Structures are given as structure tokens and as C-alpha cells.
GROMACS .gro file of N, CA and C in nm:
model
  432
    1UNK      N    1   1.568   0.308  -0.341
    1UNK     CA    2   1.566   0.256  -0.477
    1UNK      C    3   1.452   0.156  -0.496
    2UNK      N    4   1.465   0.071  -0.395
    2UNK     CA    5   1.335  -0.039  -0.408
    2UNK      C    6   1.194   0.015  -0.412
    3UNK      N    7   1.197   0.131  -0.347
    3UNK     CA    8   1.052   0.209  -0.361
    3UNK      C    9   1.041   0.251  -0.489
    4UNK      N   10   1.099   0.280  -0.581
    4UNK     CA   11   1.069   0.365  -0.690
    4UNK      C   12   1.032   0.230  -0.826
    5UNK      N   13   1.136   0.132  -0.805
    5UNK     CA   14   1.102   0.003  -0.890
    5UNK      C   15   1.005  -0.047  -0.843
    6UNK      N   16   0.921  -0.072  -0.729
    6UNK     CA   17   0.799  -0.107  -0.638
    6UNK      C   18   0.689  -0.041  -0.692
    7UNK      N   19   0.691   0.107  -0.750
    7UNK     CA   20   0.599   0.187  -0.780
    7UNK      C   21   0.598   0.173  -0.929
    8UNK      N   22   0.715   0.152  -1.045
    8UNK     CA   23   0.704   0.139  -1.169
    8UNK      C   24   0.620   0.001  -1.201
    9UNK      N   25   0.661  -0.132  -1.122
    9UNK     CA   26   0.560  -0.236  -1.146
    9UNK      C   27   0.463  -0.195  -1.144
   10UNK      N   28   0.425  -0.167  -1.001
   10UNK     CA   29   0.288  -0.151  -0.951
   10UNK      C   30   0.158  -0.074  -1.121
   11UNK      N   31   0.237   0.099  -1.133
   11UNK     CA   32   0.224   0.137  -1.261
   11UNK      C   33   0.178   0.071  -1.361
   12UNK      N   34   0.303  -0.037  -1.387
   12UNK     CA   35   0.284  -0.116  -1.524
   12UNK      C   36   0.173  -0.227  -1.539
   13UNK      N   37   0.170  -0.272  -1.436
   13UNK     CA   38   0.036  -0.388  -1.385
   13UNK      C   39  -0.079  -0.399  -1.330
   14UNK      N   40  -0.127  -0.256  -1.276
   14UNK     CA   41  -0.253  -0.219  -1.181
   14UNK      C   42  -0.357  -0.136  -1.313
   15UNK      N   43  -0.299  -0.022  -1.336
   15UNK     CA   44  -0.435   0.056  -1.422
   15UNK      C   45  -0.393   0.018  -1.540
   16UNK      N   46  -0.544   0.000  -1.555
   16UNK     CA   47  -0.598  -0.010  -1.729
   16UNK      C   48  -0.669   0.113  -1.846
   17UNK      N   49  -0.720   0.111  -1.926
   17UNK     CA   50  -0.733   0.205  -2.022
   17UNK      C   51  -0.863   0.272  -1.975
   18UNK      N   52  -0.853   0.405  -1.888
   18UNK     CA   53  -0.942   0.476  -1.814
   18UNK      C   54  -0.945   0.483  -1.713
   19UNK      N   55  -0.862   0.419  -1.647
   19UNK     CA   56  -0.788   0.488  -1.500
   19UNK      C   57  -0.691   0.598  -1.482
   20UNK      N   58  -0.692   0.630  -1.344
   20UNK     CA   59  -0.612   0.745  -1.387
   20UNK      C   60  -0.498   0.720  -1.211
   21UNK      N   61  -0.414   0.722  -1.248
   21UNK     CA   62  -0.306   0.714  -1.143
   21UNK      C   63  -0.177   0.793  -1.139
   22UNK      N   64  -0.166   0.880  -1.028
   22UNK     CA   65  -0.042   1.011  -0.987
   22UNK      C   66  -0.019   0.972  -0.892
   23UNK      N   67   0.132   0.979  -0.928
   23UNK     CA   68   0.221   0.968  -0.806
   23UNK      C   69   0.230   1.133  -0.733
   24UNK      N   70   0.238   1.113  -0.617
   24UNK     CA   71   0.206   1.281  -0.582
   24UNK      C   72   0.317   1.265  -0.469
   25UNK      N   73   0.350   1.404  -0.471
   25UNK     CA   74   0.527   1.430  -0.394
   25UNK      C   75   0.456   1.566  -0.334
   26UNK      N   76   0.405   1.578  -0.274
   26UNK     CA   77   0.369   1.718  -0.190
   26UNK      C   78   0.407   1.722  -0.073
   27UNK      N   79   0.487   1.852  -0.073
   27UNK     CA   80   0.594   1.923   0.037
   27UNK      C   81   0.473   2.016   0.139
   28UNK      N   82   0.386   2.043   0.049
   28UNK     CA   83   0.275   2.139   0.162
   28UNK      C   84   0.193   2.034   0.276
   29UNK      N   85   0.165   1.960   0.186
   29UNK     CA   86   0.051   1.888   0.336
   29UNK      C   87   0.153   1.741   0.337
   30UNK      N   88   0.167   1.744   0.505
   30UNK     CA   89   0.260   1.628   0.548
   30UNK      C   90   0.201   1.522   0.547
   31UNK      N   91   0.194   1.402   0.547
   31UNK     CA   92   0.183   1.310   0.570
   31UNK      C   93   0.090   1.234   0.475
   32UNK      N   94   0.037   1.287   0.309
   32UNK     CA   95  -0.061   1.307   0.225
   32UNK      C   96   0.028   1.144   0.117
   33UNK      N   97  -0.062   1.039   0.158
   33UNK     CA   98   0.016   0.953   0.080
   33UNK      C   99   0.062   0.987  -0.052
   34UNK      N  100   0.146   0.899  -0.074
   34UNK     CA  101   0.241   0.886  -0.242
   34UNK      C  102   0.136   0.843  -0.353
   35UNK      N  103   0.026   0.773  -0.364
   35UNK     CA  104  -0.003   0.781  -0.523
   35UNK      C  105  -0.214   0.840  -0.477
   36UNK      N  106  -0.224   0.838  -0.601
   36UNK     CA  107  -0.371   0.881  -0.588
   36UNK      C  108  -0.448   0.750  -0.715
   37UNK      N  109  -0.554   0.697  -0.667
   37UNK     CA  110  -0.601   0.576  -0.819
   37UNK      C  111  -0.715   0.632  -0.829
   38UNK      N  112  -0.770   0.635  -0.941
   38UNK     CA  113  -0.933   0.628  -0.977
   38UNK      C  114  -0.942   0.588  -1.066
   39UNK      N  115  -1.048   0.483  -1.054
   39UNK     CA  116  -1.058   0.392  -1.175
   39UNK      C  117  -1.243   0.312  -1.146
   40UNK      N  118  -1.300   0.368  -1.258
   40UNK     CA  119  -1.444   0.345  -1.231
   40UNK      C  120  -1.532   0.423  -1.139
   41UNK      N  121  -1.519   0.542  -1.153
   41UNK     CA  122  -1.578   0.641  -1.032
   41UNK      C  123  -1.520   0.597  -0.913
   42UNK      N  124  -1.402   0.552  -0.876
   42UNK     CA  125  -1.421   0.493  -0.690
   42UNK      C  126  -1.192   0.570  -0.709
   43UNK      N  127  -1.205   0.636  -0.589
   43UNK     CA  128  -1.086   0.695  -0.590
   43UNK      C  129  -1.053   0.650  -0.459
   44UNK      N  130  -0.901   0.633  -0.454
   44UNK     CA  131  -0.836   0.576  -0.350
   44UNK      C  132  -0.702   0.638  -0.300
   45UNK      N  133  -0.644   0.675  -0.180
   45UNK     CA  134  -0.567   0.710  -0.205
   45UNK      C  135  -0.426   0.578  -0.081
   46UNK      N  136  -0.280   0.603  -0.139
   46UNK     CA  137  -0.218   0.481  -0.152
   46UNK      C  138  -0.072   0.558  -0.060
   47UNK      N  139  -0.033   0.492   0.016
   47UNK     CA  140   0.076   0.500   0.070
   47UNK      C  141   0.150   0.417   0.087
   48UNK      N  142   0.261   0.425  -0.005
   48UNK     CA  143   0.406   0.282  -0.047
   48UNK      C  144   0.457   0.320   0.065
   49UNK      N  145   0.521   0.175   0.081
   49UNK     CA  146   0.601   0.139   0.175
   49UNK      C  147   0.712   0.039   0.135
   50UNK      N  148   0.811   0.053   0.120
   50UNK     CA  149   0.908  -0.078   0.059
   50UNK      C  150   1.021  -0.111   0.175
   51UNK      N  151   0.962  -0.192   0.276
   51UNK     CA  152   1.071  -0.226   0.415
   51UNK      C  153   1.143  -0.348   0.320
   52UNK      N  154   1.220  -0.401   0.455
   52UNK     CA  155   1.292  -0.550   0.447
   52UNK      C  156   1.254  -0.633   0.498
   53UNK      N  157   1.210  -0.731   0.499
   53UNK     CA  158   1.148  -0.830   0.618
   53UNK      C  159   1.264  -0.893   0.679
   54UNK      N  160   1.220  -0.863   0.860
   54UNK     CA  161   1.333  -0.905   0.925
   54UNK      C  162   1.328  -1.012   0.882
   55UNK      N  163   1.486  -1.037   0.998
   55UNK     CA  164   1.504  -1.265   0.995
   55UNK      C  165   1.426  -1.325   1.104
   56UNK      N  166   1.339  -1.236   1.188
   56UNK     CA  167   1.288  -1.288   1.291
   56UNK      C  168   1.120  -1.276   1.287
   57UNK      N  169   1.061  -1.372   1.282
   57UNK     CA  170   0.927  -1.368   1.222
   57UNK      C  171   0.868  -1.254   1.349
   58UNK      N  172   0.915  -1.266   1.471
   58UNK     CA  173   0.831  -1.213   1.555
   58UNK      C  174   0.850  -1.037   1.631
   59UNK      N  175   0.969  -1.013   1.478
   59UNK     CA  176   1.008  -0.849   1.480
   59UNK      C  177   0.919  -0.770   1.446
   60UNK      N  178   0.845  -0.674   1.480
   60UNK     CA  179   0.786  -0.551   1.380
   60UNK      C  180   0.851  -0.557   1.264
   61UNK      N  181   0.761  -0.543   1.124
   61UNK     CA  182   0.827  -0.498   0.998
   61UNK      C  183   0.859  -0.413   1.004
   62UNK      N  184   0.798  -0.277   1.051
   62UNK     CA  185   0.848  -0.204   1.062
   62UNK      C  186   0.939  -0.163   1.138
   63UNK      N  187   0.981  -0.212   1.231
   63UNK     CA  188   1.086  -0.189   1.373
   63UNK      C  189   1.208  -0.106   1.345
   64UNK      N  190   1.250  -0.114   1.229
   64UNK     CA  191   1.345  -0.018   1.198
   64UNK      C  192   1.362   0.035   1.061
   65UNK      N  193   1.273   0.025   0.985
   65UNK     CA  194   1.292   0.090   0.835
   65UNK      C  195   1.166   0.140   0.838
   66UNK      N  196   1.191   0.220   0.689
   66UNK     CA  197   1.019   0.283   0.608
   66UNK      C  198   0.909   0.298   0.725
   67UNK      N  199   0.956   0.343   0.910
   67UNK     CA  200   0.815   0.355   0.918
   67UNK      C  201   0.723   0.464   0.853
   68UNK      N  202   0.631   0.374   0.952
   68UNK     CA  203   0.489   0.468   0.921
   68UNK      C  204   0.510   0.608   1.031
   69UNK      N  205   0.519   0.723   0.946
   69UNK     CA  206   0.500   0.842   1.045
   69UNK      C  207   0.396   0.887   1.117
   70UNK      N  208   0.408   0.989   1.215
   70UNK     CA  209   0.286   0.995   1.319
   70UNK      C  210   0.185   1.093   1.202
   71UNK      N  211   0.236   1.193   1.087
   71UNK     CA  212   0.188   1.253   1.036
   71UNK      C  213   0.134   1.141   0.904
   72UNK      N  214   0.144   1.057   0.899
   72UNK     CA  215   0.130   0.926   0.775
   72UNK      C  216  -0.019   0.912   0.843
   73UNK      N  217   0.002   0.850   0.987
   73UNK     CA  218  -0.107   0.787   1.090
   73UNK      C  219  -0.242   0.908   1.077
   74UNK      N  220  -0.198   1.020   1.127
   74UNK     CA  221  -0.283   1.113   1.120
   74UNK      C  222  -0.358   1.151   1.037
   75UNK      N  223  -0.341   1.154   0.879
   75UNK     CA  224  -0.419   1.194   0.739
   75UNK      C  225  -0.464   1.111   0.738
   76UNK      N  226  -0.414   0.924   0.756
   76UNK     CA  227  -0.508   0.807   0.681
   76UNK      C  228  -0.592   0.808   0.783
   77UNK      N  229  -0.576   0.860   0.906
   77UNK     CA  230  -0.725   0.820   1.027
   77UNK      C  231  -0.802   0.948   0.988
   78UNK      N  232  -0.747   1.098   0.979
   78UNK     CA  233  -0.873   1.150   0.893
   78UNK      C  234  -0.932   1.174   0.813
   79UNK      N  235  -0.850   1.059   0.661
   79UNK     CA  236  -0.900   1.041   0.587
   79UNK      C  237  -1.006   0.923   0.572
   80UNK      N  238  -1.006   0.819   0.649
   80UNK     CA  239  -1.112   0.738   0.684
   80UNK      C  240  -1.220   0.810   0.786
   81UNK      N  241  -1.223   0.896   0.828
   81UNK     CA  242  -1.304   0.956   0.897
   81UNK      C  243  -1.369   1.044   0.848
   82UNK      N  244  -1.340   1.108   0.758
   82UNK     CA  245  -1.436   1.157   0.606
   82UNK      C  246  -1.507   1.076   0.523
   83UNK      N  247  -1.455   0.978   0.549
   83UNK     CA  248  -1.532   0.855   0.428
   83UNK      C  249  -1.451   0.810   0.302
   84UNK      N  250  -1.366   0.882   0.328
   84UNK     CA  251  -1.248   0.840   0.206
   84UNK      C  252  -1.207   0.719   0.203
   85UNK      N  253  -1.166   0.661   0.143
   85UNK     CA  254  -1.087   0.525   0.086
   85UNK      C  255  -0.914   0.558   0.100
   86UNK      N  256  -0.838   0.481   0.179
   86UNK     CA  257  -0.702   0.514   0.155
   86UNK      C  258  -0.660   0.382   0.174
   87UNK      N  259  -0.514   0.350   0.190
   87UNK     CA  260  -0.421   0.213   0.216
   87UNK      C  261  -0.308   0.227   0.210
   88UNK      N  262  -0.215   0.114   0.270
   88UNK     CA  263  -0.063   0.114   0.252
   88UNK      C  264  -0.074  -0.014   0.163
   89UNK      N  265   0.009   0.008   0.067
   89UNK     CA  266   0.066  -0.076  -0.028
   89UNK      C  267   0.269  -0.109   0.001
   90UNK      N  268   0.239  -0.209   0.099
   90UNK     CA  269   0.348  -0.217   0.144
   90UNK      C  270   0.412  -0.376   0.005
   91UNK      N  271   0.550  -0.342  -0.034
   91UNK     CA  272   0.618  -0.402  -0.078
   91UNK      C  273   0.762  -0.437  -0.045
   92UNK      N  274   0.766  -0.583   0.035
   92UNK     CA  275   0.885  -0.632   0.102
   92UNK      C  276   0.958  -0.674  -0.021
   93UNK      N  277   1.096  -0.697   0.019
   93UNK     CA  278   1.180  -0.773  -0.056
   93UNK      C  279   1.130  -0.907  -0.088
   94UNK      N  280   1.011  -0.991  -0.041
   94UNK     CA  281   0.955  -1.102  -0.036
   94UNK      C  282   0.821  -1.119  -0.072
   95UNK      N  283   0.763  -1.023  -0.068
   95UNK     CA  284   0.576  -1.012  -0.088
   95UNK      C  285   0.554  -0.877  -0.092
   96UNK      N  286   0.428  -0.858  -0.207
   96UNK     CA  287   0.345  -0.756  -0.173
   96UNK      C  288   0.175  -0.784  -0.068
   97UNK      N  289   0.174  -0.631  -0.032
   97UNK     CA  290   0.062  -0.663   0.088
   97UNK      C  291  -0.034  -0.501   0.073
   98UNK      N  292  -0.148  -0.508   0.091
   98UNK     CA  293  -0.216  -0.409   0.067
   98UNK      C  294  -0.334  -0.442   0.201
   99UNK      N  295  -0.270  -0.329   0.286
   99UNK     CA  296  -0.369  -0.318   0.399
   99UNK      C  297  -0.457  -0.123   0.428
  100UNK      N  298  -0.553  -0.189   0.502
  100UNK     CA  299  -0.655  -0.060   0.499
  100UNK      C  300  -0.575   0.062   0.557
  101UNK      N  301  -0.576   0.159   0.557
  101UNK     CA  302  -0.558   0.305   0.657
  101UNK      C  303  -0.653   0.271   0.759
  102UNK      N  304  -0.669   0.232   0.847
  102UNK     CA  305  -0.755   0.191   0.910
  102UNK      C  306  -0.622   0.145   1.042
  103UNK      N  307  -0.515   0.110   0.966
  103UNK     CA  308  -0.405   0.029   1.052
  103UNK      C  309  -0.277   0.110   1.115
  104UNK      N  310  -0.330   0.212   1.074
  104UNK     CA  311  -0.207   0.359   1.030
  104UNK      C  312  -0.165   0.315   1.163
  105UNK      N  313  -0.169   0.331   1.278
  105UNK     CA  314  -0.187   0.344   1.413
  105UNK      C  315  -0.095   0.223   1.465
  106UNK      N  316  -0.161   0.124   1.420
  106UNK     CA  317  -0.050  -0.039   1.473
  106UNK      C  318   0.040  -0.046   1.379
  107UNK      N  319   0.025  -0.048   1.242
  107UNK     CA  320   0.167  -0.109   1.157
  107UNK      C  321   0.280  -0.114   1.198
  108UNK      N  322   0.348  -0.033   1.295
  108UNK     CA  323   0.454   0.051   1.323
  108UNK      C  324   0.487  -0.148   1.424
  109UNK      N  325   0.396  -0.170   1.475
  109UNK     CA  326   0.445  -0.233   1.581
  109UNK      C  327   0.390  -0.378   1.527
  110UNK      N  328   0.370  -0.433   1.407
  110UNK     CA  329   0.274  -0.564   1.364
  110UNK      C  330   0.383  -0.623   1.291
  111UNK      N  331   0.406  -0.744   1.312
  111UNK     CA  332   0.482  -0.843   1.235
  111UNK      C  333   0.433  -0.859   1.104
  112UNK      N  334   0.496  -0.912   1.033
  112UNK     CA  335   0.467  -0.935   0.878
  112UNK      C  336   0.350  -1.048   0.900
  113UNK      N  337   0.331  -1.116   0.932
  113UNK     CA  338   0.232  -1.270   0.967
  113UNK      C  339   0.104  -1.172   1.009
  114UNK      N  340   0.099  -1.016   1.064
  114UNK     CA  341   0.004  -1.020   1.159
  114UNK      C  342  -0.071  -0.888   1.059
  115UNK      N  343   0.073  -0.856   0.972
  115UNK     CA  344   0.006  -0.757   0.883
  115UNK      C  345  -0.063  -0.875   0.703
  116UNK      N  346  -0.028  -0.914   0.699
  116UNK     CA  347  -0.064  -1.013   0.603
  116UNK      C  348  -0.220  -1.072   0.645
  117UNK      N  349  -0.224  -1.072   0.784
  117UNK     CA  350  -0.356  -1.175   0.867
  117UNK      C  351  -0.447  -1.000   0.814
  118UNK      N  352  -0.392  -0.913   0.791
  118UNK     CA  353  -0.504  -0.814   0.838
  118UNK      C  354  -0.533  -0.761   0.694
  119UNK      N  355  -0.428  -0.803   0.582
  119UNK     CA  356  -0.429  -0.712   0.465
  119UNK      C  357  -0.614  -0.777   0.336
  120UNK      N  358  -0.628  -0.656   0.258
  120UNK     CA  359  -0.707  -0.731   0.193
  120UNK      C  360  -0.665  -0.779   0.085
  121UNK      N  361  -0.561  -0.776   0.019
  121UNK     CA  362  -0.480  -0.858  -0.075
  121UNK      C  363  -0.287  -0.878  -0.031
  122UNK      N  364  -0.268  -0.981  -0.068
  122UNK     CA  365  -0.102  -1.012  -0.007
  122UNK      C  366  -0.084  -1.106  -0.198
  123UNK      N  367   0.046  -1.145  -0.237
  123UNK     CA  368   0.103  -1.202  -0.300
  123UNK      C  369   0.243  -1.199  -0.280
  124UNK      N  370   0.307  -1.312  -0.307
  124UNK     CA  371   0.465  -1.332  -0.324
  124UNK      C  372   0.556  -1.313  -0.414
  125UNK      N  373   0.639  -1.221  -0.396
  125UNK     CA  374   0.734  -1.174  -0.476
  125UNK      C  375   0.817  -1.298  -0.622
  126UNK      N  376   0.863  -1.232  -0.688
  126UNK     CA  377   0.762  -1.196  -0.790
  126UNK      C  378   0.632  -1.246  -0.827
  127UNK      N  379   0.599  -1.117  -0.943
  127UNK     CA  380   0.439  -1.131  -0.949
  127UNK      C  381   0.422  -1.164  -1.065
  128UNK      N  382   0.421  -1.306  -1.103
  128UNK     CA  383   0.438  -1.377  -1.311
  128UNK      C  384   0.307  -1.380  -1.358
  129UNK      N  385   0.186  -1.402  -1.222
  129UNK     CA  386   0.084  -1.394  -1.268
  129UNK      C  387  -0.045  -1.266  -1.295
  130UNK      N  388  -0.075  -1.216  -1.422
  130UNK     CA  389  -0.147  -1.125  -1.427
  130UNK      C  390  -0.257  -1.097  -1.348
  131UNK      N  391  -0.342  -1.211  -1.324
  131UNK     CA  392  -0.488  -1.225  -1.255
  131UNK      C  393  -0.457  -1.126  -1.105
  132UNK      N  394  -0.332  -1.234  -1.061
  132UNK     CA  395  -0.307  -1.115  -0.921
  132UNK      C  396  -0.309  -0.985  -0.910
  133UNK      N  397  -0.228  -0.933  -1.068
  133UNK     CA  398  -0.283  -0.779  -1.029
  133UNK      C  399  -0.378  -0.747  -1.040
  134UNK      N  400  -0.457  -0.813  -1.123
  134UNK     CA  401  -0.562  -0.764  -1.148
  134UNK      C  402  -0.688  -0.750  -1.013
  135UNK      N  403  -0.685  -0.869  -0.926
  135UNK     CA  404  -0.710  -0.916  -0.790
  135UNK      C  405  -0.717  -0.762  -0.692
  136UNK      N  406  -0.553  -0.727  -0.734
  136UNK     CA  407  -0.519  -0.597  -0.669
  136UNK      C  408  -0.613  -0.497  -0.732
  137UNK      N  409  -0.624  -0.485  -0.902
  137UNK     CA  410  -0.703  -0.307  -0.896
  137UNK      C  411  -0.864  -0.365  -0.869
  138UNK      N  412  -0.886  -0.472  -0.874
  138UNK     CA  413  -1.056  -0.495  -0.840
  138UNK      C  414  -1.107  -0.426  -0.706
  139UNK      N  415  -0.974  -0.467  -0.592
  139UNK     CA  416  -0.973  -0.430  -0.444
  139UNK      C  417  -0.985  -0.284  -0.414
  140UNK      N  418  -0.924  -0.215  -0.498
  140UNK     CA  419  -0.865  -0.101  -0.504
  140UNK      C  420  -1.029  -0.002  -0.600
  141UNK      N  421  -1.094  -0.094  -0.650
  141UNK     CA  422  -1.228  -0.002  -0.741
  141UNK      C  423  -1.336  -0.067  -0.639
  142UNK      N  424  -1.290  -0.168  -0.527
  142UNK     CA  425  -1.429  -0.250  -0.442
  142UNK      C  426  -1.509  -0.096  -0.375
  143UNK      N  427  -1.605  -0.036  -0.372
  143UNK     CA  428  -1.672   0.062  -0.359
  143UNK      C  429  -1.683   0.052  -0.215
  144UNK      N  430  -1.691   0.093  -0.100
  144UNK     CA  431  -1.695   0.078   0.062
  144UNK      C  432  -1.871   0.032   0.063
   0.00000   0.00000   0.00000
């Protein structure tokens, strides 16, 4: 449930008038993240994540929910290996965090402190201020 309200914000607060953003549910190719953005010639593609943050700072976030699959790991490393642009847009019960595909590989095993140290945008739940999202689609159109 938290994933789907995670993705309607996101929706309501990220693109503006000439972007274009799909949520994509494809059963043929595994591991093909959940949304697609383009906005200003620069396309990205986005893989939600909505864990819990343990009670123990020094647990994997992921250690037992929403991981990251080996087929998740596999598309974002060959989709950075094409030259593509991808990311996890992970949203805790406590913060949002937007880290590279680049991480596909460790997330599974990185504390929240260590995924935050690595992300290129983080904010704290809730999000009252606009600028932040906006922070977020600037990151999201930053050209490689």
C-alpha cells in the first residue's frame, strides 16, 4: 500500500507541464524498473522501493523487506552500461532517498546512514516544502 501512495505523491510533485512520466508494470522483461521520466530531452528510468526503516541504525534497510532483486541488480548494471540513466527512489516510512543504479549490487546489504551518505538527493518525511521536489526533478533532468 505504501508503495502505491509513495508513487501518487511522487506523481503529484515531480513532473511539470511537458514531462512525461509512466508507471510501467511489465510481466515480459524482469527486473525493468517501475516508472519511466522524461523531462527536457534527458530520460531516466526509476525503481520504487517503499521499505521500513529498522530500529537498529546498523541493520540493512533492506535486510528483510522490498529487496532489491538479483534481476532488479542485473537491468540497472546493464542499463548503466549502455549509458542509460536509471535509480532507486527509495521511500521509508521516515525519508525519501534517491540513489544511482550504480548501487543495484550493495543496497541489499547498506544501512539507511550509508544509503543516504551515497544518495544524490534524500529529504524527510513529510515533504511541505515544494523547492525539495523540485531539487528532486532537477536531479532527475541533471544530463550525465
Amino acid at each position: 500500500m505504501a508503495e502505491s501512495t509513495d508513487y501518487k505523491n511522487f506523481k503529484k510533485n515531480v513532473p511539470q507541464a511537458g514531462d512525461r512520466l509512466d508507471r510501467v508494470e511489465n510481466v515480459v522483461v524482469t527486473g525493468m524498473p517501475d516508472i519511466n521520466f522524461c523531462s527536457g530531452g534527458v530520460e531516466c528510468w526509476i525503481e520504487q522501493k517503499s521499505p521500513i526503516e529498522p530500529k537498529r541504525k546498523t541493520t540493512p534497510l533492506f535486510g528483510s523487506n522490498h529487496k532489491v532483486s538479483q534481476e532488479q541488480a542485473n537491468w540497472m548494471l546493464r542499463q548503466r552500461k549502455a549509458g542509460g540513466r536509471c535509480y532507486f527512489l527509495i521511500s521509508t516510512d521516515k525519508r525519501w532517498i534517491l540513489v544511482g543504479g550504480f548501487l543495484a549490487d550493495q543496497l541489499n546489504t547498506m544501512t539507511v546512514d550509508e544509503i543516504v551518505d551515497q544518495s544524490v538527493w534524500s529529504t524527510m518525511k513529510p515533504v511541505k516544502d515544494k523547492e525539495q521536489w523540485q531539487t528532486l526533478r532537477q536531479e532527475l533532468q541533471r544530463r550525465n
